Amino acid sequence: MTTRAGRTVRRQFGRMLAIGLTVVTVSSLTGTTPASAAPGSRPAGPALGSNVTVFDPSMPVAEIQAKLDAAHARQVDAEMGTNRYAFLFKPGTYGTAEKPLQFKVGYYTEISGLGASPADVVINGKIEVYNRCLLDGGTSNCLALVNFWRTLSNLSLNINGAGQDGCRSGANFWAVSQAVSLRRLNVTGGTFSLMDYCTAGPQYASGGFIADSALPATVNGSQQQWLTRNSKVDSWSNAVWNQVFAGVQGAPDDAAFPDPPYTTLATTPISREKPYLFVDPKGNYAVRVPSAHRNTSGTSWANGLTPGRTVPLKDFFVAKPSDPEWLINMQLLLGKNLLLTPGVYDIAQSLQVRWPNQVVLGIGHATLTAVNGATPLKVADVPGAIIAGVTIDAGLKESRNLLQVGTKKGLGFSNPANPTTLSDVYFRVGGPHIGKVDTALEINSDHVLIDHTWVWRGDHGVEGFTEGVNGDTQRWRTNTGRYGAVINGDDVTATGLFVEHFQRYNTVWNGERGTVVLYQNELPYDPPTQADWMNGSVEGWAGYKVGAKVKNHRLYGAGVYVFNQNNPSIHTENGFEVPDRPGVRLHHVMTVNLSAGTIDHVVNGVGEAADTTKIGVPVFVTDYPAP
């Protein structure tokens, strides 16, 4: 930025940091609204792009049904596709007891209500995800292990299975795996099932996330790991390996751990709900930005409006994928918040979040792809910045990071009451194309909250690799990612940290007083030989590493899995590696063998081997160090 206005803003920002003042408002800097904002009529709304559909309750149910069915048909098998969609419901009621609205959600699709409260949008019907049947013309090998990248939020669902067959009629099925979030839901009228037991087997599912929701009787079923946070459940049944509850009213007791394998915290250490787009009674669009809270339970909306601040949409730059980086960065530098509409954004120059309390909100799984080794998104050492609803992909040339929060010589302008927050931020290294990165997520700032992330080096994709051993060897050499998440800042909390398949440590935690509530990891599938999977003289790299100098750390409910399909003889010495200090404590951790490779111990030489004599059977350590 070389203009006089840009230099003035930078000088002003520097002076504010020097004396600790609050940032001035956008309107005082620019006095304008973005050109992409729609000119004032209630029905028109903002210009959110062709991949955003806004429904009004006056529309016929059949018309809404047809649009949603068409989107699902496009997206049900589009695992590595480039289309992105958001379907937004204005306040009102959709569907009736006689004519319910029943639809399914495919890849890269967001379904969200536009009310200030979940009660403002009511859907009578079902919103579902089923298994995908991958063999024999779609009739066998039915599972949900790759049902990724979809969002459901901010509405009330009255389950109505009228017209469906006997197996389908009583439950709403949400059979998903990673990078899928359920937030701000009020579900009534039936059972909510996290597995699809109506199709042929094996019906496996691989984990997900619920926050700020009120749910009826919930069937976990085949879900391998799951985090439910700050919610209310009427009941919860079944557990596979790792089911974690934090601040959940009605959560199951965990006294019998590991049978069943529940981990229950009465309150969440620190939480902040994800920002959400809504329409006020006058038809104006705005974003509600919830505040952070400590030691809470239950939903944020049970007693009224979610505590926080309302930011009018005019204070956002509404971006589309064709916008150049310099334009987006200019708007960010001038203090605008950023709304990323659905699509894939090629980023050759880092988008820079520089201001306290600045918000970047993606809808419809907006995706930033690194170009020419760029770091697509950087966040300065400022308090209260929020990144939400964004997927970040590695590109063909190696990037140092995909998201960097703060610098290694951070300025220290953090605030424990107002943490920088990452909500539903997902990372990919490979999958839709070859990807290369050193460290996907690097956090250097203090007082950061990670609220649900999936950091994934792709174990499969459409990069042009062949299947089997030769393809896996090529992936190991070409589709490269050394570290998934590296946490250098102090007082960082993660609620829902999923990190998989990186080629050295999947997670390295160097900061003091870190807290993690649910950690899920699979070691890489594809090391060609043991020599390729050595940490010096140690066999393999632990799935979770706490730095040798760390004095205080807490980890609740964690699993490291092994499936060395490229070479089943490979060993990993420990699933977890931590310094032996009284202040470093792990609660309810385990390793699992998925039929290839061996993890010799759970943590620091403790725990028996997860080997092929116990496929799918966890090896648990209740507490480390033992009390």
XYZ file of C-alpha atoms in Angstrom:
627
model
C 0.000 0.000 0.000
C 1.767 3.189 -1.169
C -0.993 5.803 -1.027
C -1.010 8.672 1.452
C -4.108 7.168 3.100
C -2.346 3.833 3.485
C 0.730 5.450 5.065
C -1.509 7.442 7.404
C -3.361 4.302 8.522
C -0.122 2.450 9.192
C 1.287 5.352 11.227
C -1.957 5.631 13.176
C -1.960 1.875 13.814
C 1.613 2.006 15.060
C 0.799 4.851 17.436
C -2.205 2.952 18.789
C -0.152 -0.131 19.452
C 2.492 1.944 21.162
C 0.028 3.469 23.629
C -2.438 0.549 23.836
C -5.507 2.417 22.545
C -8.531 0.785 20.963
C -8.616 0.816 17.175
C -10.796 3.488 15.554
C -13.927 2.344 13.777
C -14.084 1.650 10.070
C -16.519 4.464 9.446
C -14.153 7.011 10.975
C -11.423 5.833 8.630
C -13.326 5.532 5.379
C -16.790 7.062 5.698
C -17.990 4.691 2.983
C -19.796 1.423 2.510
C -18.493 -1.315 0.225
C -19.525 -1.173 -3.403
C -20.707 -4.778 -3.143
C -23.424 -3.922 -0.618
C -26.902 -4.076 -2.123
C -28.808 -0.807 -2.439
C -31.206 -0.774 0.446
C -34.283 -2.896 -0.257
C -35.467 -5.633 2.067
C -35.929 -8.320 -0.602
C -32.656 -7.653 -2.413
C -30.248 -7.990 0.509
C -26.497 -7.804 0.011
C -24.731 -8.978 -3.128
C -23.410 -12.308 -1.888
C -22.740 -13.872 -5.278
C -24.338 -16.493 -7.473
C -23.371 -19.363 -5.156
C -25.458 -17.990 -2.270
C -29.192 -18.692 -2.265
C -31.399 -16.859 0.241
C -34.757 -18.466 0.943
C -37.814 -16.581 2.145
C -40.651 -18.345 4.019
C -43.115 -17.078 1.417
C -41.491 -19.324 -1.216
C -43.336 -22.590 -1.959
C -41.835 -25.591 -0.200
C -41.625 -27.445 -3.508
C -39.471 -24.685 -5.007
C -37.081 -24.706 -2.041
C -36.986 -28.509 -2.108
C -36.096 -28.548 -5.807
C -33.183 -26.122 -5.373
C -31.745 -28.071 -2.432
C -32.173 -31.424 -4.191
C -30.382 -30.089 -7.266
C -27.488 -28.833 -5.140
C -27.157 -32.186 -3.392
C -27.129 -34.018 -6.715
C -24.221 -31.814 -7.824
C -22.288 -32.121 -4.575
C -22.953 -35.604 -3.189
C -19.859 -37.054 -4.894
C -17.862 -33.827 -5.406
C -15.281 -34.601 -2.731
C -12.461 -32.773 -4.487
C -14.572 -30.370 -6.529
C -14.306 -26.589 -6.756
C -17.938 -25.524 -6.385
C -18.982 -23.925 -3.087
C -22.532 -23.151 -1.934
C -24.377 -21.434 0.884
C -28.137 -21.755 1.394
C -29.447 -19.186 3.856
C -32.940 -19.123 5.358
C -34.548 -15.840 6.359
C -36.525 -15.839 9.624
C -39.759 -17.796 9.393
C -41.090 -21.339 9.155
C -40.363 -23.754 6.309
C -42.314 -26.941 5.709
C -45.418 -28.222 7.475
C -46.481 -31.426 9.186
C -48.163 -32.529 5.950
C -45.489 -31.194 3.573
C -42.158 -31.301 5.408
C -38.964 -29.923 3.901
C -36.582 -32.902 3.729
C -33.193 -32.576 2.072
C -29.609 -33.799 2.157
C -26.348 -31.832 2.369
C -23.387 -32.525 0.080
C -19.760 -31.449 -0.031
C -18.822 -27.765 0.386
C -22.353 -26.801 1.337
C -23.474 -24.565 4.181
C -27.049 -24.530 5.469
C -27.662 -21.650 7.886
C -30.513 -19.652 9.332
C -30.474 -15.865 9.163
C -32.076 -15.254 12.525
C -30.562 -13.579 15.553
C -31.613 -16.706 17.471
C -31.926 -20.338 16.331
C -35.643 -20.030 17.154
C -36.103 -17.446 14.390
C -35.778 -20.024 11.598
C -37.833 -23.208 11.934
C -37.610 -26.123 9.510
C -40.231 -28.838 9.774
C -38.603 -31.813 8.097
C -35.107 -33.255 7.947
C -31.601 -32.043 7.065
C -29.426 -35.083 6.511
C -26.190 -36.691 5.396
C -26.201 -40.388 4.450
C -23.416 -42.896 3.892
C -21.815 -43.025 0.482
C -21.830 -46.531 -1.028
C -18.599 -46.786 -2.983
C -18.698 -50.255 -4.598
C -20.953 -52.399 -6.771
C -22.781 -49.537 -8.408
C -23.483 -47.752 -5.168
C -24.908 -50.729 -3.262
C -22.051 -51.837 -0.992
C -19.132 -50.558 1.106
C -21.435 -47.911 2.560
C -19.689 -45.567 4.969
C -19.217 -41.951 6.007
C -15.424 -41.926 6.421
C -14.930 -39.246 3.756
C -18.102 -37.195 4.283
C -16.138 -33.992 4.883
C -16.656 -30.211 4.448
C -20.238 -29.238 5.253
C -21.918 -26.898 7.755
C -25.309 -26.719 9.470
C -26.069 -23.840 11.835
C -28.383 -21.322 13.465
C -31.831 -22.820 13.077
C -34.491 -24.979 14.720
C -35.209 -28.390 13.225
C -38.446 -30.190 14.044
C -37.702 -33.703 12.808
C -40.460 -34.945 10.519
C -39.913 -38.139 8.526
C -43.312 -38.220 6.847
C -43.100 -40.097 3.562
C -39.768 -41.786 4.343
C -39.447 -45.525 4.845
C -39.603 -47.186 8.248
C -35.876 -47.090 8.966
C -35.506 -43.460 7.941
C -38.683 -42.063 9.437
C -37.771 -41.748 13.112
C -34.339 -40.148 13.051
C -32.439 -37.314 11.396
C -29.222 -38.839 10.039
C -26.003 -36.843 10.105
C -23.342 -39.361 9.037
C -20.150 -37.329 8.669
C -16.458 -37.182 9.410
C -13.928 -34.356 9.735
C -14.379 -30.698 8.746
C -18.094 -30.761 9.507
C -19.659 -28.533 12.152
C -23.062 -28.328 13.788
C -23.568 -25.026 15.611
C -26.476 -23.114 17.147
C -29.078 -25.796 16.508
C -32.317 -26.470 18.362
C -33.454 -29.970 17.364
C -36.725 -31.556 18.511
C -39.233 -34.194 17.506
C -37.149 -37.344 17.029
C -33.728 -38.932 17.343
C -30.558 -37.299 16.024
C -28.217 -39.984 14.678
C -24.550 -39.390 13.937
C -24.376 -42.575 11.869
C -26.450 -43.881 8.958
C -27.581 -47.349 10.005
C -30.128 -47.704 7.188
C -27.703 -48.453 4.345
C -25.509 -51.518 3.921
C -22.360 -51.747 6.031
C -19.812 -51.145 7.284
C -21.445 -47.786 8.209
C -18.207 -46.361 9.674
C -17.955 -42.657 10.468
C -14.902 -40.757 11.627
C -15.743 -37.879 13.894
C -17.131 -34.406 14.119
C -18.116 -31.409 16.194
C -21.201 -29.924 17.849
C -21.314 -26.592 19.670
C -23.943 -24.285 21.154
C -26.810 -26.661 20.384
C -29.815 -28.254 22.077
C -30.322 -31.834 20.899
C -32.827 -34.628 21.551
C -31.804 -38.244 22.145
C -28.558 -38.573 20.178
C -27.124 -41.812 18.764
C -23.369 -41.685 18.328
C -23.278 -45.120 16.734
C -20.097 -45.794 14.759
C -18.513 -42.364 15.220
C -14.887 -42.955 16.159
C -14.313 -39.607 17.881
C -16.526 -36.622 18.573
C -16.509 -33.352 20.525
C -19.700 -31.799 21.861
C -19.169 -28.402 23.493
C -21.412 -25.937 25.357
C -24.640 -27.685 24.502
C -27.591 -29.576 25.957
C -28.506 -33.179 25.107
C -31.528 -35.166 26.262
C -29.449 -38.355 26.123
C -26.369 -39.785 24.389
C -25.830 -43.406 23.422
C -22.847 -45.360 22.144
C -19.165 -44.537 21.938
C -16.368 -46.039 19.878
C -12.927 -44.696 20.806
C -13.047 -41.139 21.982
C -16.185 -39.158 22.851
C -15.548 -35.830 24.582
C -18.033 -33.439 26.202
C -17.192 -29.978 27.553
C -19.830 -27.798 29.178
C -22.668 -30.063 28.000
C -25.827 -30.294 30.067
C -26.978 -33.919 30.083
C -23.574 -35.291 29.082
C -22.839 -38.887 30.104
C -20.736 -39.548 33.155
C -17.152 -40.611 32.487
C -16.446 -42.393 35.771
C -16.287 -45.812 34.090
C -13.672 -44.781 31.507
C -12.554 -46.488 29.304
C -15.738 -48.554 29.153
C -17.428 -46.531 27.740
C -14.708 -44.160 26.478
C -16.344 -40.892 27.544
C -14.401 -37.820 28.659
C -16.591 -35.206 30.328
C -15.652 -31.720 31.533
C -18.370 -29.931 33.486
C -17.431 -26.621 31.887
C -15.405 -25.465 28.907
C -12.192 -23.695 30.001
C -12.633 -20.908 27.449
C -15.115 -20.609 24.619
C -16.269 -18.170 21.989
C -19.052 -19.017 19.578
C -18.518 -18.584 15.860
C -19.728 -15.296 14.279
C -22.920 -15.610 12.281
C -24.715 -13.637 9.596
C -28.286 -12.570 10.387
C -31.094 -10.284 9.240
C -32.640 -7.839 11.697
C -36.400 -7.026 11.815
C -35.875 -4.154 9.358
C -34.276 -6.436 6.797
C -30.708 -5.209 7.401
C -27.879 -7.735 7.272
C -25.316 -7.826 10.069
C -22.852 -10.184 11.725
C -23.157 -11.111 15.379
C -19.709 -11.531 16.928
C -19.994 -13.450 20.219
C -17.757 -12.597 23.142
C -15.410 -15.008 24.884
C -16.264 -16.651 28.201
C -14.561 -18.894 30.730
C -15.857 -21.979 32.512
C -19.288 -22.086 30.877
C -21.858 -24.760 30.100
C -25.032 -24.913 28.023
C -25.979 -22.863 24.980
C -25.199 -19.182 24.545
C -28.762 -18.379 23.426
C -30.811 -20.110 26.136
C -31.541 -16.829 27.939
C -31.741 -14.462 24.975
C -29.389 -12.998 22.411
C -25.909 -14.505 22.408
C -23.662 -12.061 24.318
C -21.366 -10.113 22.037
C -21.445 -7.281 19.532
C -23.334 -6.686 16.313
C -21.361 -5.462 13.311
C -23.384 -4.104 10.359
C -22.553 -5.629 7.019
C -21.473 -2.206 5.736
C -18.422 -2.620 7.975
C -17.418 -5.708 5.961
C -15.804 -5.919 2.585
C -17.849 -8.583 0.812
C -15.284 -10.391 -1.338
C -15.720 -12.696 -4.290
C -13.094 -15.066 -5.755
C -12.341 -12.762 -8.675
C -11.248 -9.911 -6.377
C -7.450 -9.371 -6.457
C -5.446 -9.718 -3.253
C -4.402 -6.062 -3.320
C -8.033 -4.960 -3.177
C -8.875 -7.306 -0.299
C -5.723 -6.265 1.555
C -6.463 -2.588 1.038
C -9.879 -3.072 2.624
C -8.336 -5.016 5.519
C -5.689 -2.323 6.012
C -8.365 0.360 6.127
C -10.039 -1.540 8.956
C -12.808 -3.329 7.113
C -13.851 -6.774 8.248
C -13.938 -9.403 5.513
C -16.786 -11.639 4.360
C -15.571 -14.288 1.917
C -18.407 -15.476 -0.305
C -18.356 -19.079 -1.584
C -15.663 -20.027 -4.053
C -11.951 -20.752 -4.441
C -9.592 -17.784 -4.031
C -6.080 -18.060 -5.483
C -3.757 -16.229 -3.091
C -0.279 -15.283 -4.254
C 0.142 -12.456 -1.713
C -0.795 -12.999 1.928
C -4.064 -11.589 3.161
C -3.115 -9.568 6.252
C -5.345 -9.241 9.327
C -3.763 -6.329 11.202
C -6.368 -4.808 13.508
C -7.707 -5.761 16.935
C -11.177 -7.335 16.727
C -11.024 -7.648 12.932
C -13.242 -10.451 11.601
C -12.717 -12.712 8.585
C -15.847 -14.802 8.035
C -16.181 -17.283 5.204
C -19.523 -18.693 4.100
C -20.145 -21.734 1.936
C -16.681 -23.168 2.700
C -14.807 -20.336 1.007
C -11.345 -21.653 0.168
C -7.983 -19.872 -0.023
C -5.397 -21.665 -2.176
C -1.701 -20.832 -1.892
C -0.027 -19.732 -5.131
C 3.751 -19.543 -5.668
C 4.549 -20.535 -2.083
C 2.509 -17.791 -0.415
C 1.129 -17.972 3.102
C -2.528 -17.309 2.255
C -3.477 -15.724 5.593
C -1.492 -13.930 8.297
C -2.852 -12.514 11.553
C -0.898 -9.861 13.458
C -0.179 -9.933 17.211
C -3.440 -8.192 18.081
C -6.240 -9.175 20.467
C -9.659 -10.336 19.379
C -9.055 -11.090 15.706
C -11.409 -13.808 14.443
C -11.000 -16.195 11.498
C -14.052 -18.382 10.893
C -15.457 -20.645 8.200
C -12.361 -20.674 5.979
C -10.582 -23.578 4.272
C -6.915 -23.062 3.337
C -5.199 -25.248 0.719
C -1.517 -25.717 0.015
C -0.359 -25.102 -3.529
C 2.146 -26.642 -5.945
C 5.102 -24.659 -4.582
C 6.000 -25.150 -0.925
C 4.634 -22.553 1.474
C 6.229 -21.906 4.823
C 2.749 -21.787 6.420
C -0.884 -21.755 5.371
C -1.994 -19.672 8.361
C 0.355 -17.768 10.647
C -0.961 -16.132 13.806
C 1.560 -13.664 15.226
C 5.292 -13.516 14.709
C 8.083 -15.320 16.483
C 9.035 -11.968 17.985
C 5.455 -11.152 18.884
C 4.602 -7.678 20.133
C 2.640 -9.182 23.001
C -0.598 -7.247 22.456
C -2.787 -10.159 23.551
C -5.727 -10.095 25.909
C -6.814 -13.137 27.956
C -10.417 -11.873 27.965
C -10.448 -11.356 24.192
C -8.461 -14.128 22.501
C -7.761 -14.275 18.822
C -10.079 -17.086 17.698
C -10.083 -19.636 14.874
C -13.490 -21.281 14.354
C -14.099 -23.976 11.731
C -10.800 -23.271 9.984
C -9.696 -26.211 7.849
C -6.391 -26.978 6.115
C -5.532 -29.268 3.216
C -2.192 -30.378 1.849
C -3.054 -32.335 -1.282
C -6.373 -33.811 -2.308
C -7.701 -31.575 -5.093
C -4.153 -31.045 -6.388
C -0.568 -31.534 -5.237
C 0.198 -29.519 -2.121
C 3.402 -28.591 -0.324
C 3.925 -26.853 3.023
C 6.419 -26.854 5.845
C 3.982 -26.096 8.729
C 0.282 -25.742 7.987
C -0.802 -23.833 11.122
C 1.684 -21.792 13.157
C 0.539 -19.877 16.223
C 3.017 -17.510 17.827
C 0.653 -15.130 19.627
C -0.412 -15.627 23.220
C -4.068 -16.064 24.218
C -5.415 -17.756 21.107
C -8.484 -20.004 20.950
C -8.742 -22.747 18.334
C -12.384 -23.802 18.194
C -12.557 -26.715 15.774
C -9.995 -27.232 13.056
C -9.005 -30.085 10.765
C -5.391 -29.879 9.604
C -5.083 -32.547 6.924
C -2.268 -33.763 4.743
C -4.296 -35.714 2.200
C -4.088 -39.485 2.372
C -6.094 -39.644 -0.873
C -7.125 -37.299 -3.639
C -7.141 -36.608 -7.364
C -3.581 -35.338 -7.681
C -2.815 -37.878 -10.414
C -1.211 -40.471 -8.149
C -2.012 -44.112 -8.781
C -3.547 -46.165 -6.006
C -1.557 -48.685 -3.985
C 2.077 -48.791 -2.944
C 3.570 -46.938 -5.919
C 1.042 -44.132 -5.640
C 1.592 -43.845 -1.910
C 5.348 -43.649 -2.417
C 4.834 -40.863 -4.944
C 2.525 -39.040 -2.540
C 5.171 -39.223 0.221
C 7.803 -37.635 -2.026
C 5.577 -35.095 -3.757
C 2.606 -34.208 -1.561
C 4.651 -32.899 1.353
C 3.836 -31.439 4.762
C 6.272 -31.676 7.649
C 4.239 -30.334 10.569
C 0.514 -29.917 10.965
C 0.196 -27.479 13.878
C 3.012 -25.755 15.772
C 1.917 -23.780 18.831
C 4.578 -21.402 20.171
C 2.294 -18.953 21.982
C 1.440 -19.155 25.673
C -2.084 -19.634 27.015
C -3.430 -21.165 23.808
C -6.567 -23.326 24.076
C -7.943 -25.763 21.498
C -11.430 -27.246 21.585
C -11.550 -29.779 18.771
C -8.045 -30.176 17.312
C -7.947 -32.705 14.455
C -4.522 -33.099 12.754
C -3.636 -35.911 10.376
C -0.970 -37.539 8.183
C 1.943 -35.094 8.441
C 5.462 -36.340 7.842
C 7.071 -35.345 11.131
C 5.274 -34.276 14.298
C 1.624 -33.732 13.524
C 1.342 -31.308 16.453
C 4.138 -29.586 18.374
C 3.125 -27.580 21.451
C 5.913 -25.308 22.685
C 3.857 -22.689 24.516
C 3.174 -22.631 28.244
C -0.218 -23.339 29.815
C -1.731 -24.881 26.713
C -5.058 -26.710 26.986
C -6.552 -29.103 24.444
C -10.036 -30.606 24.702
C -10.234 -33.475 22.191
C -7.278 -34.260 19.978
C -7.579 -36.649 17.037
C -4.687 -37.797 14.904
C -3.826 -40.384 12.299
C -0.159 -40.880 11.564
C 0.755 -40.789 7.858
C -0.334 -43.777 5.812
C 2.472 -43.533 3.305
C 6.085 -43.664 4.637
C 7.826 -45.991 2.152
C 10.361 -47.408 4.649
C 11.286 -47.195 8.311
C 14.254 -45.059 7.262
C 11.792 -42.497 5.917
C 10.018 -42.513 9.284
C 12.839 -41.866 11.747
C 13.256 -39.000 14.209
C 17.013 -39.230 14.529
C 17.594 -42.565 16.268
C 13.944 -42.819 17.390
C 11.528 -44.878 15.345
C 8.874 -42.499 14.075
C 7.446 -39.189 15.182
C 4.858 -39.002 17.918
C 1.413 -37.816 16.847
C 1.442 -35.216 19.639
C 4.575 -33.576 21.009
C 4.821 -31.213 23.983
C 8.097 -29.276 23.935
C 10.865 -30.266 26.317
C 10.871 -26.893 28.102
C 7.121 -26.749 28.772
C 6.217 -26.765 32.459
C 2.394 -26.701 32.295
C 0.083 -28.336 29.773
C -3.332 -30.082 29.833
C -4.735 -32.542 27.300
C -8.210 -34.097 27.652
C -9.483 -36.909 25.445
C -6.946 -37.725 22.741
C -6.219 -40.472 20.235
C -3.389 -41.314 17.841
C -4.107 -43.951 15.178
C -1.779 -45.912 12.913
C -2.421 -47.310 9.436
C 0.920 -47.647 7.641
C -0.633 -49.143 4.525
C 2.425 -48.431 2.381
C 4.665 -50.521 4.655
C 2.894 -52.396 7.483
C 6.224 -53.266 9.173
C 6.845 -49.635 10.227
C 7.010 -48.794 13.934
C 6.339 -45.570 15.831
C 7.797 -45.559 19.334
C 5.174 -43.394 21.072
C 1.801 -41.934 20.184
C 2.382 -39.026 22.596
C 5.690 -37.526 23.728
C 5.728 -35.071 26.648
C 8.175 -33.816 29.271
C 7.920 -35.640 32.598
C 6.834 -32.789 34.856
C 3.985 -32.574 37.404
C 2.407 -29.678 35.514
C 2.142 -31.598 32.224
C -0.883 -33.866 32.452
C -2.726 -36.034 29.930
C -6.222 -37.314 30.754
C -7.881 -40.136 28.785
C -5.443 -40.770 25.929
C -5.136 -43.777 23.659
C -3.653 -45.330 20.523
C -5.395 -47.542 17.958
C -4.152 -49.873 15.238
C -6.171 -49.753 12.013
C -4.569 -52.927 10.543
C -1.081 -51.819 9.441
C 1.979 -50.596 11.347
C 2.648 -50.471 15.083
C 2.693 -47.817 17.807
C 4.891 -49.347 20.500
C 3.604 -47.272 23.435
C 0.899 -44.742 24.192
C 3.040 -42.087 25.905
C 6.700 -41.948 26.946
C 7.123 -45.724 26.993
C 3.897 -46.305 28.933
C 1.101 -48.449 27.506
C 1.294 -51.635 25.476
C 1.710 -51.769 21.727
C -1.109 -50.914 19.343
C -0.277 -53.636 16.859
C -2.114 -56.002 14.527
C -3.018 -58.370 17.364
C -5.603 -55.802 18.471
C -6.930 -54.173 15.296
C -9.497 -51.522 16.144
C -9.093 -52.068 19.885
C -7.764 -48.973 21.679
C -4.884 -49.040 24.122
C -5.851 -46.587 26.857
C -3.912 -44.641 29.454
C -6.339 -43.015 31.856
C -3.901 -40.456 33.279
C -0.295 -39.579 32.569
C 1.537 -39.301 34.802
C -0.422 -41.736 36.920
C -1.913 -40.180 40.068
